[in-house]
Short mmCIF file of C-alpha atoms and ligand atoms in Angstrom, two decimals:
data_model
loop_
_atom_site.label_atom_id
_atom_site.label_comp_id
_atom_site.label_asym_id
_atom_site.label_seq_id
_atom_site.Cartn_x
_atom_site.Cartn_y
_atom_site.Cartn_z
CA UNK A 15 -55.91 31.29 91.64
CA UNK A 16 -59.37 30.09 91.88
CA UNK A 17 -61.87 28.01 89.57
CA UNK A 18 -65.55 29.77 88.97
CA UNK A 19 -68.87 28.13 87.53
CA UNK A 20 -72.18 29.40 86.80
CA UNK A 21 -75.53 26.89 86.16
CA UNK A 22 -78.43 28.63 84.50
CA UNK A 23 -81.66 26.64 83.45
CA UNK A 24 -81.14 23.23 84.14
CA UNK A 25 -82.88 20.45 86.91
CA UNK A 26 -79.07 19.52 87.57
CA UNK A 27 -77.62 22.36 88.33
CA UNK A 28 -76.10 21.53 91.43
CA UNK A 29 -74.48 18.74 90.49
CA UNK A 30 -73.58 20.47 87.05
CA UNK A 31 -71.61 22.58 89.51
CA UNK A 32 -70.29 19.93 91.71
CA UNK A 33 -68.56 18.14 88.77
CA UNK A 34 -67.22 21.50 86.94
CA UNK A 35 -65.62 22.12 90.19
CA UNK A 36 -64.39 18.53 90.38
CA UNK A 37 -62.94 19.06 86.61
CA UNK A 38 -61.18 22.57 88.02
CA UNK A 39 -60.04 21.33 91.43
CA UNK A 40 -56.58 21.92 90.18
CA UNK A 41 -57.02 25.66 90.31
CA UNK A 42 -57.74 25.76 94.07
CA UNK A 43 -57.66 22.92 96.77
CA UNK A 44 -58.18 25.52 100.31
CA UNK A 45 -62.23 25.26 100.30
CA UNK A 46 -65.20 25.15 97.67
CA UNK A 47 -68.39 26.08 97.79
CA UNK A 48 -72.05 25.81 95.83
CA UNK A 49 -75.04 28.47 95.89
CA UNK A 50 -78.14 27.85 94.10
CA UNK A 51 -81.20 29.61 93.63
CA UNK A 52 -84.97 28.25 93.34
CA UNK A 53 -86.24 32.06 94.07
CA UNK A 54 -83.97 31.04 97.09
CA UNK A 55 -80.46 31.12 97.86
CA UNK A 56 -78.84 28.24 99.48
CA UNK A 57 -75.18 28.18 100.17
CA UNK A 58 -72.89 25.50 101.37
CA UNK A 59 -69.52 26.27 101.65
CA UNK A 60 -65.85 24.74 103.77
CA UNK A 61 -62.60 24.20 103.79
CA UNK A 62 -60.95 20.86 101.87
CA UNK A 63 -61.30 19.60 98.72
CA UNK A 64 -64.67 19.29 96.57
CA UNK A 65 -65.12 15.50 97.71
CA UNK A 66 -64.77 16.72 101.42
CA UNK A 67 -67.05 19.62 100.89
CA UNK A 68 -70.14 18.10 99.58
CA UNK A 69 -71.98 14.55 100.38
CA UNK A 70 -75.40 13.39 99.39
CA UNK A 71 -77.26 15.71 102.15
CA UNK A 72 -75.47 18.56 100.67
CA UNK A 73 -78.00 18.27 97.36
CA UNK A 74 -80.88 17.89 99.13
CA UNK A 75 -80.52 21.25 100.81
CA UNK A 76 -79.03 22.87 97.23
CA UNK A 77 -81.79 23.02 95.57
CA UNK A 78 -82.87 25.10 92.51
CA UNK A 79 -82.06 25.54 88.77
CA UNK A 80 -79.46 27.93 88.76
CA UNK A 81 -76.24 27.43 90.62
CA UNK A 82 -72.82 29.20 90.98
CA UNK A 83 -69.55 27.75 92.58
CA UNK A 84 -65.90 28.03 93.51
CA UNK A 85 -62.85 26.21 94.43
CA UNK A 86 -60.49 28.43 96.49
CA UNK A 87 -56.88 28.60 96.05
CA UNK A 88 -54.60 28.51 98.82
CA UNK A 89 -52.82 32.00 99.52
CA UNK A 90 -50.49 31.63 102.37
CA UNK A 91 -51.65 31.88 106.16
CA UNK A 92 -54.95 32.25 105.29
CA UNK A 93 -57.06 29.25 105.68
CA UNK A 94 -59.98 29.91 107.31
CA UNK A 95 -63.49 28.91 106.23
CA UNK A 96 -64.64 32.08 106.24
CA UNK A 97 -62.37 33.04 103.19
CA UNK A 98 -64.72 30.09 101.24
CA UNK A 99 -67.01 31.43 98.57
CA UNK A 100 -69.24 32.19 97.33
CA UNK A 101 -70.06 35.30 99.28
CA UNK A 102 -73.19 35.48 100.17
CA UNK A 103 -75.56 38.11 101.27
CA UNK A 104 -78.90 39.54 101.85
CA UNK A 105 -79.31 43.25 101.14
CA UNK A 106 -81.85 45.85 99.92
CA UNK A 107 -82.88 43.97 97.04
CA UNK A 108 -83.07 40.41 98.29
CA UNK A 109 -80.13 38.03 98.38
CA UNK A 110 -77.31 36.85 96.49
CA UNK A 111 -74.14 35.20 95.96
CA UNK A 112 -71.08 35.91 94.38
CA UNK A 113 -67.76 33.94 92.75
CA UNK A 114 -64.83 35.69 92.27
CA UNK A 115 -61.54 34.46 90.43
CA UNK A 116 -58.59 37.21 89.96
CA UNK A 117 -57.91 39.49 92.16
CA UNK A 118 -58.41 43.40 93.30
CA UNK A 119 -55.56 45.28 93.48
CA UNK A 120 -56.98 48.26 95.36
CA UNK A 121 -58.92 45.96 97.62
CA UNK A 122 -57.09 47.48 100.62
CA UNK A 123 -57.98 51.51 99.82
CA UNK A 124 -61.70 50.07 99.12
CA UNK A 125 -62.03 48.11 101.96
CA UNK A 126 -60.42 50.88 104.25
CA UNK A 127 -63.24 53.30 102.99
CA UNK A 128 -65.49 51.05 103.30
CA UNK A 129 -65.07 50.70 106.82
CA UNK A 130 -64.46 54.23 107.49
CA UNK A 131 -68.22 54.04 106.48
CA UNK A 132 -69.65 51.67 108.93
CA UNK A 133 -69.17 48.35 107.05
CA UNK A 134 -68.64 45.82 109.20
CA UNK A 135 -66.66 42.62 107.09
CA UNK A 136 -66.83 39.18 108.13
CA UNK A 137 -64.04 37.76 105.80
CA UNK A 138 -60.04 38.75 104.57
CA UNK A 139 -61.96 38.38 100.71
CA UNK A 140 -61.58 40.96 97.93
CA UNK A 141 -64.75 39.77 97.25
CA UNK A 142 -66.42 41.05 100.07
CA UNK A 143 -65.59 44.10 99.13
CA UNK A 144 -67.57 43.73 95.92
CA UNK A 145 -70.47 42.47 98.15
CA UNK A 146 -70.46 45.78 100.20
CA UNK A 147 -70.42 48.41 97.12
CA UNK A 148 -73.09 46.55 95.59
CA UNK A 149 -75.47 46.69 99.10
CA UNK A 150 -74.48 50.25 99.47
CA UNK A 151 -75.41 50.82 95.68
CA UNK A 152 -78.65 53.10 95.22
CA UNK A 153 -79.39 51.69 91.96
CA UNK A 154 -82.60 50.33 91.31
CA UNK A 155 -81.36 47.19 89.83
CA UNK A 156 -78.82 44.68 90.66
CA UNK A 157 -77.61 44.99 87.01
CA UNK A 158 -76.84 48.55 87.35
CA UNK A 159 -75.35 48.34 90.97
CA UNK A 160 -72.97 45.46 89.65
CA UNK A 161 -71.79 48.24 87.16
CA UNK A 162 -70.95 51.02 90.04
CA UNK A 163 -69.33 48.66 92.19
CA UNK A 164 -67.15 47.84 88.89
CA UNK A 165 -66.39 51.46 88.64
CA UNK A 166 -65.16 51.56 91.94
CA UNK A 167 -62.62 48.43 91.85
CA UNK A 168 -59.19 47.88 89.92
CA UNK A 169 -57.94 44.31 89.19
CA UNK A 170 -58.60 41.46 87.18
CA UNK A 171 -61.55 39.87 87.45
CA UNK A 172 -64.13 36.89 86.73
CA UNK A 173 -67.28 37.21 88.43
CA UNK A 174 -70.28 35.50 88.32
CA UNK A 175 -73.10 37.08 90.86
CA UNK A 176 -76.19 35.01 90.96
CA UNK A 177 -79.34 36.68 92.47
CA UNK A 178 -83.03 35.02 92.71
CA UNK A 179 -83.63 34.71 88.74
CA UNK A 180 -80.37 35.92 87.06
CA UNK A 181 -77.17 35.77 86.96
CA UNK A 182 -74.83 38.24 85.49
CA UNK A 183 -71.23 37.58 84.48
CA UNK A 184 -68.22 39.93 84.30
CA UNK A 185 -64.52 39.55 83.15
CA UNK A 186 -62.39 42.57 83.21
CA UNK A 187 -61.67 44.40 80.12
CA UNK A 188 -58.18 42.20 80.03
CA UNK A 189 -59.33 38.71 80.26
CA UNK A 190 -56.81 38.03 82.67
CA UNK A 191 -58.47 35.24 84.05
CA UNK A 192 -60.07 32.69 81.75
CA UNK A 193 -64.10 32.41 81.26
CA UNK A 194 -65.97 30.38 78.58
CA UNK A 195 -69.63 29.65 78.08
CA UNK A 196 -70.95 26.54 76.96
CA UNK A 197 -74.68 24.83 76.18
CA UNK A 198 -75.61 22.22 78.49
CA UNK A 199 -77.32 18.90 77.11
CA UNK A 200 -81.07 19.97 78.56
CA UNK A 201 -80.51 23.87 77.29
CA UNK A 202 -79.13 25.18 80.08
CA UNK A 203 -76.10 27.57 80.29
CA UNK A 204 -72.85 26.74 81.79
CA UNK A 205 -70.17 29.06 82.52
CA UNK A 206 -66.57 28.05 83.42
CA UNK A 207 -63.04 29.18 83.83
CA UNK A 208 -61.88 26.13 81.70
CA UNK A 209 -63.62 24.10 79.37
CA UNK A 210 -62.32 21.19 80.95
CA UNK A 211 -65.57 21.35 82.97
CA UNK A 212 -67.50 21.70 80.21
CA UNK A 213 -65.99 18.40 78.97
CA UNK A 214 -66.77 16.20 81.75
CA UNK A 215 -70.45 17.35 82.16
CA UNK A 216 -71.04 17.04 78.50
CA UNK A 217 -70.87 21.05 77.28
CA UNK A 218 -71.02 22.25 74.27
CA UNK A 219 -68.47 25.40 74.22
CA UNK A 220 -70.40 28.56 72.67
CA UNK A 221 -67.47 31.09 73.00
CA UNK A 222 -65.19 32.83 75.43
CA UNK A 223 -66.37 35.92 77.44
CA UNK A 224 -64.93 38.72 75.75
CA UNK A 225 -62.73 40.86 78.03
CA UNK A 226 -64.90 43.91 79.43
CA UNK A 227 -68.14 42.02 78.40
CA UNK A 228 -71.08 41.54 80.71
CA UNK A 229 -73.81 38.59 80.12
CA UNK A 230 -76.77 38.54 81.57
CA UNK A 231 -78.61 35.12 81.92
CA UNK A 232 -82.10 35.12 83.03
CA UNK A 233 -84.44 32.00 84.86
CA UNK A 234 -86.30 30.42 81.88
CA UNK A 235 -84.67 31.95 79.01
CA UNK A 236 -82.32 30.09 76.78
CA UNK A 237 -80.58 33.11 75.41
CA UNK A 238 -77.69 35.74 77.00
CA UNK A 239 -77.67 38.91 76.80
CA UNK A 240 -74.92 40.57 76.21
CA UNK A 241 -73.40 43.98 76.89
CA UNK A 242 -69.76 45.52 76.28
CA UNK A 243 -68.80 47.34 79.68
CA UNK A 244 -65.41 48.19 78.65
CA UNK A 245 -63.28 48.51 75.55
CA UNK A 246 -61.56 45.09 75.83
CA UNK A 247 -57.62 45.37 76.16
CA UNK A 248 -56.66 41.61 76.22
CA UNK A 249 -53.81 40.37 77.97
CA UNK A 250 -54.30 37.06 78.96
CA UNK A 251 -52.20 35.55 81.84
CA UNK A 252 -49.40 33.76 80.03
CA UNK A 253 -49.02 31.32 83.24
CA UNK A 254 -52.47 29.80 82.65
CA UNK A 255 -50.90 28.30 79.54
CA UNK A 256 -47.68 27.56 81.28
CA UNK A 257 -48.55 26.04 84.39
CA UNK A 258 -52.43 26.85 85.71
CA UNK A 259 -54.91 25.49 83.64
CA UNK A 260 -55.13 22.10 82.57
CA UNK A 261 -53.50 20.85 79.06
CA UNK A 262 -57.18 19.36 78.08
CA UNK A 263 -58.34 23.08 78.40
CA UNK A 264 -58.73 25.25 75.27
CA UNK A 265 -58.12 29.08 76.17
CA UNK A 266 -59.33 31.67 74.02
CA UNK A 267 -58.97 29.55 71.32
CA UNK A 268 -55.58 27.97 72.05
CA UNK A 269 -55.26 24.41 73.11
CA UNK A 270 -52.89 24.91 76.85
CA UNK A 271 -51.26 21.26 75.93
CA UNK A 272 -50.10 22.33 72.08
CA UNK A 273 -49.38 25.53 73.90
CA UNK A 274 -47.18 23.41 76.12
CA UNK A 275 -45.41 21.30 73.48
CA UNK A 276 -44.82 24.34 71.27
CA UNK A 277 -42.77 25.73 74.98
CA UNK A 278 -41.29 22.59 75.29
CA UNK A 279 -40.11 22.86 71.33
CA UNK A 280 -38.53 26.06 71.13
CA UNK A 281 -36.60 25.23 74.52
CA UNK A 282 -35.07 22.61 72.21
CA UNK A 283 -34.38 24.86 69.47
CA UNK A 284 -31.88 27.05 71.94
CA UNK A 285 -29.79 24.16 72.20
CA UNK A 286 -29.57 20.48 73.42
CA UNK A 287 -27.06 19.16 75.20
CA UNK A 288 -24.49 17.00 73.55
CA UNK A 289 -24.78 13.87 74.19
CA UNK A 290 -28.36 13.52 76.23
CA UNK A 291 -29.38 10.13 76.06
CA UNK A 292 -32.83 10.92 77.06
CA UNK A 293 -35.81 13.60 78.18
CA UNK A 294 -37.82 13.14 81.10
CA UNK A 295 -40.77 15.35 82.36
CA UNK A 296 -41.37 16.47 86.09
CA UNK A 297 -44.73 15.14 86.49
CA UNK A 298 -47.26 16.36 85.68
CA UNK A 299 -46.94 20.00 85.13
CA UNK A 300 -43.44 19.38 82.56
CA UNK A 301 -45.11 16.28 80.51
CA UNK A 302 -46.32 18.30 77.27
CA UNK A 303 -42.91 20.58 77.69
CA UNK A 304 -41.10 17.51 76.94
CA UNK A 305 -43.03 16.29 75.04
CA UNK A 306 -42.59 18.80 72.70
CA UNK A 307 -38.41 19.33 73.53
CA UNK A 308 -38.24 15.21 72.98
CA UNK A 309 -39.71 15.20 69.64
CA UNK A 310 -37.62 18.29 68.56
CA UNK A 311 -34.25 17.45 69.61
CA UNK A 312 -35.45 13.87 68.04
CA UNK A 313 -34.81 12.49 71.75
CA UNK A 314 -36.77 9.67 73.57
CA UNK A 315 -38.88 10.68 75.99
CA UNK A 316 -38.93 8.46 79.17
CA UNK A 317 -41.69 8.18 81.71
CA UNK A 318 -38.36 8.05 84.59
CA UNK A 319 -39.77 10.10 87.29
CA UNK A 320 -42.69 8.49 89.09
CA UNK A 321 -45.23 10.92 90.82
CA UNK A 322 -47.13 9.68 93.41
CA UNK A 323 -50.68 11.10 93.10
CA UNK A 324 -52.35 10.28 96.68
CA UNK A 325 -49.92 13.25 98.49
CA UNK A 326 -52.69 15.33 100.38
CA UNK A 327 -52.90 18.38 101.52
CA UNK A 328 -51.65 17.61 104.63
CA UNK A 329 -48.34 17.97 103.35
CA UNK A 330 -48.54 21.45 101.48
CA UNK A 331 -47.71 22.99 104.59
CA UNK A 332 -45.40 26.21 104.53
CA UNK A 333 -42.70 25.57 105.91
CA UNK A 334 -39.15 24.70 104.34
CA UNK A 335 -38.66 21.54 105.96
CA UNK A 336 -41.64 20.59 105.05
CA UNK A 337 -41.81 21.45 101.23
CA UNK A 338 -38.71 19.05 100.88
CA UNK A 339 -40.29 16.31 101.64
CA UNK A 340 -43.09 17.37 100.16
CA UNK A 341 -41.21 16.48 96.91
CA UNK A 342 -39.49 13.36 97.78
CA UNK A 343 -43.36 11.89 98.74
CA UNK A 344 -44.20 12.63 95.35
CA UNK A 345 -41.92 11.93 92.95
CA UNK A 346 -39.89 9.17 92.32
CA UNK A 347 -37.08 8.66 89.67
CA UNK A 348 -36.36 5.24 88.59
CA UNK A 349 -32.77 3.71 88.81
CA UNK A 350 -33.58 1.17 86.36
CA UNK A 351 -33.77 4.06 82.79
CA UNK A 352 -31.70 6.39 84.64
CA UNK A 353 -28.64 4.93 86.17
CA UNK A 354 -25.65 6.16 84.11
CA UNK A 355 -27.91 8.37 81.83
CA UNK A 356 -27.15 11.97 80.90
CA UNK A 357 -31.03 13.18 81.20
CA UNK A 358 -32.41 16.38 80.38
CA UNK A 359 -35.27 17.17 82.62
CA UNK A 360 -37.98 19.53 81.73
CA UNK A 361 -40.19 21.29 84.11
CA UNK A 362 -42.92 24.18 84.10
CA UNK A 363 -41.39 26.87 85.74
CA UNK A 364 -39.15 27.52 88.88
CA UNK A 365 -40.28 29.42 91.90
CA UNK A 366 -38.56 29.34 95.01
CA UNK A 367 -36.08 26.67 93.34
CA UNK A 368 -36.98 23.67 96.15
CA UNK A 369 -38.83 21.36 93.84
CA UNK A 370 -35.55 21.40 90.71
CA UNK A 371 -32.62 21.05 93.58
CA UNK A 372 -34.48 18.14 94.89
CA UNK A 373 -35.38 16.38 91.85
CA UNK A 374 -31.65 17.03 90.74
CA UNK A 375 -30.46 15.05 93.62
CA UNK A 376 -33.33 12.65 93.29
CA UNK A 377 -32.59 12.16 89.90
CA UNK A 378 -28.40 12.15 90.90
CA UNK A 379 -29.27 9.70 93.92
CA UNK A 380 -31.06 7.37 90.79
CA UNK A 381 -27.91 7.19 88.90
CA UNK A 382 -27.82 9.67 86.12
CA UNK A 383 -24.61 10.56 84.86
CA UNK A 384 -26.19 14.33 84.31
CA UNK A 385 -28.47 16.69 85.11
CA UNK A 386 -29.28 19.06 82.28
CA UNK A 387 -32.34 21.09 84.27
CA UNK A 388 -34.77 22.85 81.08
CA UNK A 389 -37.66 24.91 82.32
CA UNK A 390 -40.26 25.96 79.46
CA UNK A 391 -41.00 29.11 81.23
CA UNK A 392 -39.09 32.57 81.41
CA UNK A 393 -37.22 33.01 84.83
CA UNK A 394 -39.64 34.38 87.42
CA UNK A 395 -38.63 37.53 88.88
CA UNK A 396 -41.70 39.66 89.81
CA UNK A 397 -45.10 38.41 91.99
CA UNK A 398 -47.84 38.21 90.00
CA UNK A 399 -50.49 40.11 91.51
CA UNK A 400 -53.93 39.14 89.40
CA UNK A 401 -54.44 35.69 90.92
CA UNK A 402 -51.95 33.72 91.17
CA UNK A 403 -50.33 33.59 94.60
CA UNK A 404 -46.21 33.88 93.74
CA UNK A 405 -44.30 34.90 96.58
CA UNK A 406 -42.10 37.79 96.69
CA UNK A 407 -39.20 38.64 94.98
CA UNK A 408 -37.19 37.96 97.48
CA UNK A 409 -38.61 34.21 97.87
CA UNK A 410 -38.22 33.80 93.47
CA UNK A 411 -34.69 32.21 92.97
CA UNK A 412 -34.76 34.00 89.64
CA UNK A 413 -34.94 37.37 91.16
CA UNK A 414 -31.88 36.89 93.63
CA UNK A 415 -29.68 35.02 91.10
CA UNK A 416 -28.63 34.76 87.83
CA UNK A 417 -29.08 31.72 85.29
CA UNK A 418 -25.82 30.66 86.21
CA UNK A 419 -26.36 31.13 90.09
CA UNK A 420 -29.46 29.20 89.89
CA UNK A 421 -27.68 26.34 87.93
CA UNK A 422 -25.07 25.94 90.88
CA UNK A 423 -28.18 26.34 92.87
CA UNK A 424 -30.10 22.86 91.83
CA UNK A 425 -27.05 21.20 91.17
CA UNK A 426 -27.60 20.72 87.59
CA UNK A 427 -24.95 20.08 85.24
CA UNK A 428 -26.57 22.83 82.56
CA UNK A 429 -29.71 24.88 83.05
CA UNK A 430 -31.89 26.70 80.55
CA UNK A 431 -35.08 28.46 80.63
CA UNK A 432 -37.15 29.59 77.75
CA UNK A 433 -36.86 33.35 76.75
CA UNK A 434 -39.53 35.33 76.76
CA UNK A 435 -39.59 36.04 72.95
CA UNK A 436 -39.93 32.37 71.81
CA UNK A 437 -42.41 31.92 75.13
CA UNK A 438 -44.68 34.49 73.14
CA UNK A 439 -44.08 33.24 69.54
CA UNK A 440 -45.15 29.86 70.97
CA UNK A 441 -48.31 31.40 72.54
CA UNK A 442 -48.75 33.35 68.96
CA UNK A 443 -47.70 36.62 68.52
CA UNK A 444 -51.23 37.79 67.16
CA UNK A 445 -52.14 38.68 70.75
CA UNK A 446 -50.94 40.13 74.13
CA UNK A 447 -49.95 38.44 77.21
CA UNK A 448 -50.35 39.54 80.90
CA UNK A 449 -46.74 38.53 81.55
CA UNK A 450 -45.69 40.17 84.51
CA UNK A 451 -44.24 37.28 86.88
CA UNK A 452 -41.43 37.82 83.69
CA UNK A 453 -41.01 41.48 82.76
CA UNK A 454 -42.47 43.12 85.80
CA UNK A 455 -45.05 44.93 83.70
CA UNK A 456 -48.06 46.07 86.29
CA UNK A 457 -50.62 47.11 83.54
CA UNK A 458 -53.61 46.93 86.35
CA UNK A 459 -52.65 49.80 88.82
P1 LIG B 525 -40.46 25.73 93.50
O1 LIG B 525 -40.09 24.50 94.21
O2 LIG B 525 -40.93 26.81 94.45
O3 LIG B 525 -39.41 26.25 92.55
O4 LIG B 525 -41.76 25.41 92.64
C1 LIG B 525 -41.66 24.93 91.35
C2 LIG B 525 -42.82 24.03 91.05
O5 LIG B 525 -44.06 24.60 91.49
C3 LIG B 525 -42.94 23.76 89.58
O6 LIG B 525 -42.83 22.37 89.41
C4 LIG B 525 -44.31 24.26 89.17
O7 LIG B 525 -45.00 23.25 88.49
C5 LIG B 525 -45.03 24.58 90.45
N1 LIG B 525 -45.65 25.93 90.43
C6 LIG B 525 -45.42 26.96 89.62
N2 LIG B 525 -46.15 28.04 89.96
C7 LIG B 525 -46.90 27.70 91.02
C8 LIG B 525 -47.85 28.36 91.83
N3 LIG B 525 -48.21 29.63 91.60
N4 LIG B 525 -48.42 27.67 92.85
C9 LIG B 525 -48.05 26.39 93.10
N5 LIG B 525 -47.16 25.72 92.37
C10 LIG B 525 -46.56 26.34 91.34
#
């Protein structure tokens, strides 16, 4: 999972781009990185957060009024600096730069050819594989070259490829990914994976980008131009909503937090346990879950567990050991509401299980009578493979053990996740879903 922006037209572009990313740093805390173009492409890219990435000198060298940048989630063992975007090359037609959020599933049969061919890659990207097909392109334009590299890779996709007076935009014909465009205070163009950025730098949202839709933004022109690649077949990711994007985001026209309360809502409708004296949210990812659950079981909703919110990245380290006290640093459940309490807890989702067994035992350790565990996702059996780095079956609970199983698991007293019909009704029914951590439904092959 990764955040994208694109600048077009405006004196602040990179610092338009430096904030966005700021706004999205949720959606990937390995490395960032900013282009920007004045006729020239400068790039500054590196490992850490945005705040570690960029410093005062930084915008003296990033220069320009058009900008794209990236925040890069962390995918297991790979942390190198080199994985940073945006990708950056010069080739036949000049330079440029490209962001990519999603990601390729034949990446490894393109990149294989592509080396059978002579290209030599300096990164473990996807991305970089977009870079080569475009260089190797004998299009005329960059436009048209960005359309046979498309041809030639599967996935799901956001790009935004910035060259010396453009910059095009691309979203597979799913919409897997999120991508909105908004108008910036001085004209310009800003283009985001979630309006939360447009928010903070004062945006005015236009629309989404349609699935299979290209735009075309061009220096000094305060239009887009727009072309339908593909017939759009949208399936947006159904975890943005649940976990990934912020709750202040709006995605294709949904709001994630009422998204989140509606979850949290129909989890209550299945049942509550008799008897709960009160609902408390894993912070921060369960808040609007219960939220929702507390107001529909007619519950009070408690602010018991603490979260700490200074917990770098230090500690997201791999290993087992490591994750479990990982959770203790952050969260901290308060004797004081909970001590002989029968609490229902309400998280996100459950992945490997570590973070619900410990807060179970936190929360036991506190001095609640029980643990009734409620997670406002569908059980997670299947990796999701467009983006969001999920582990394999084998390492999701939900895919070795039952709902019962998983329940002895934690340690809870009850457990209950939402189903997968109410997760969609909540969501609205009018559309489809990219739900595939759930059902195990690889529609990108
Ligand atoms: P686990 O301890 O592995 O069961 O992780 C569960 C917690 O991780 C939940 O509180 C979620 O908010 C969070 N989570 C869910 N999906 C992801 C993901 N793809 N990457 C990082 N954290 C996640």
């Amino acid at each position: 999972m990764c955040a994208i922006v694109g600048v077009v037209n405006s004196q602040d572009a990179a610092s338009i781009a430096y904030y966005a990313l700021f706004a999205m740093q949720h959606r990937g805390q390995e490395a960032s990185g900013i282009s920007t173009s004045d006729g020239k492409l400068c790039t500054i890219k590196g490992n850490g957060l945005v705040t570690e990435v960029f410093n005062t000198e930084s915008f003296k060298k990033l220069k320009g009024d058009m900008a794209v940048g990236h925040n890069r989630y962390a995918t297991a063992g790979s942390a190198s600096a080199g994985d940073a975007q945006p990708v950056a090359i010069s080739y036949a037609l000049g330079e440029l730069s490209i962001v990519h959020n999603g990601n390729l599933v034949n990446k490894d049969e393109v990149r294989e050819r592509l080396v059978q061919n002579g290209a030599i890659f300096s990164s473990n990207m996807d991305t970089e594989n977009i870079a080569h097909l475009i260089a190797r392109s004998t299009k005329a334009t960059l436009k048209e070259r960005i359309k046979e590299a498309l041809g030639q890779i599967i996935g799901a996709y956001c790009l935004l490829i910035l060259e010396g007076d453009a910059m095009y935009v691309v979203r597979d014909r799913w919409g897997v990914r999120p991508l909105s465009i908004g108008r910036l205070k001085d004209g310009g163009l800003i283009v985001a994976s979630e309006t939360c950025a447009f928010d903070l730098v004062g945006a005015k949202f236009i629309r989404d980008v349609r699935p299979g839709e290209m735009l075309s933004i061009k220096r000094g022109q305060s239009e887009f131009a727009s072309e339908q690649l593909y017939e759009s077949e949208p399936r947006i990711c159904a975890f943005e909503y649940i976990y990934f994007a912020r709750p202040d985001s709006v995605i294709e026209g949904k709001s994630v937090y009422a998204a989140r309360k509606l979850m949290g809502a129909a989890l209550a409708r299945a049942g509550v346990p008799e008897g709960a004296d009160m609902v408390v949210a894993v912070p921060d990812s369960g808040v609007a879950a219960a939220l929702g659950y507390a107001k529909e079981a007619g519950l009070a909703y408690e602010a018991a567990i603490v979260r700490n919110h200074y917990v770098g990245r230090t500690f997201i380290e791999p290993t087992q050991e490591l994750r479990n006290l990982k959770v203790k640093l952050k969260l901290n459940p308060m004797s004081s509401e909970l001590a002989g309490k029968s609490v229902v807890v309400v998280d996100d989702s459950i992945v490997r299980g570590t973070t619900s067994k410990k807060i179970v035992e936190l929360l036991r350790t506190a001095g609640a009578k029980q643990v009734h565990f409620r997670v406002a996702a569908p059980e997670l059996r299947y990796p999701e493979r467009y983006g969001i780095d999920t582990p394999t079956s084998e390492e999701l609970i939900s895919y070795r053990l039952n709902c019962d199983e998983v329940c002895e698991y934690i340690g809870a007293d009850s457990l209950e996740f939402l189903g997968l019909e109410a997760l969609v009704e909540a969501l609205g029914d009018e559309r489809k879903y990219s739900l595939v951590s759930f059902d195990g439904d690889y529609f990108i092959r």
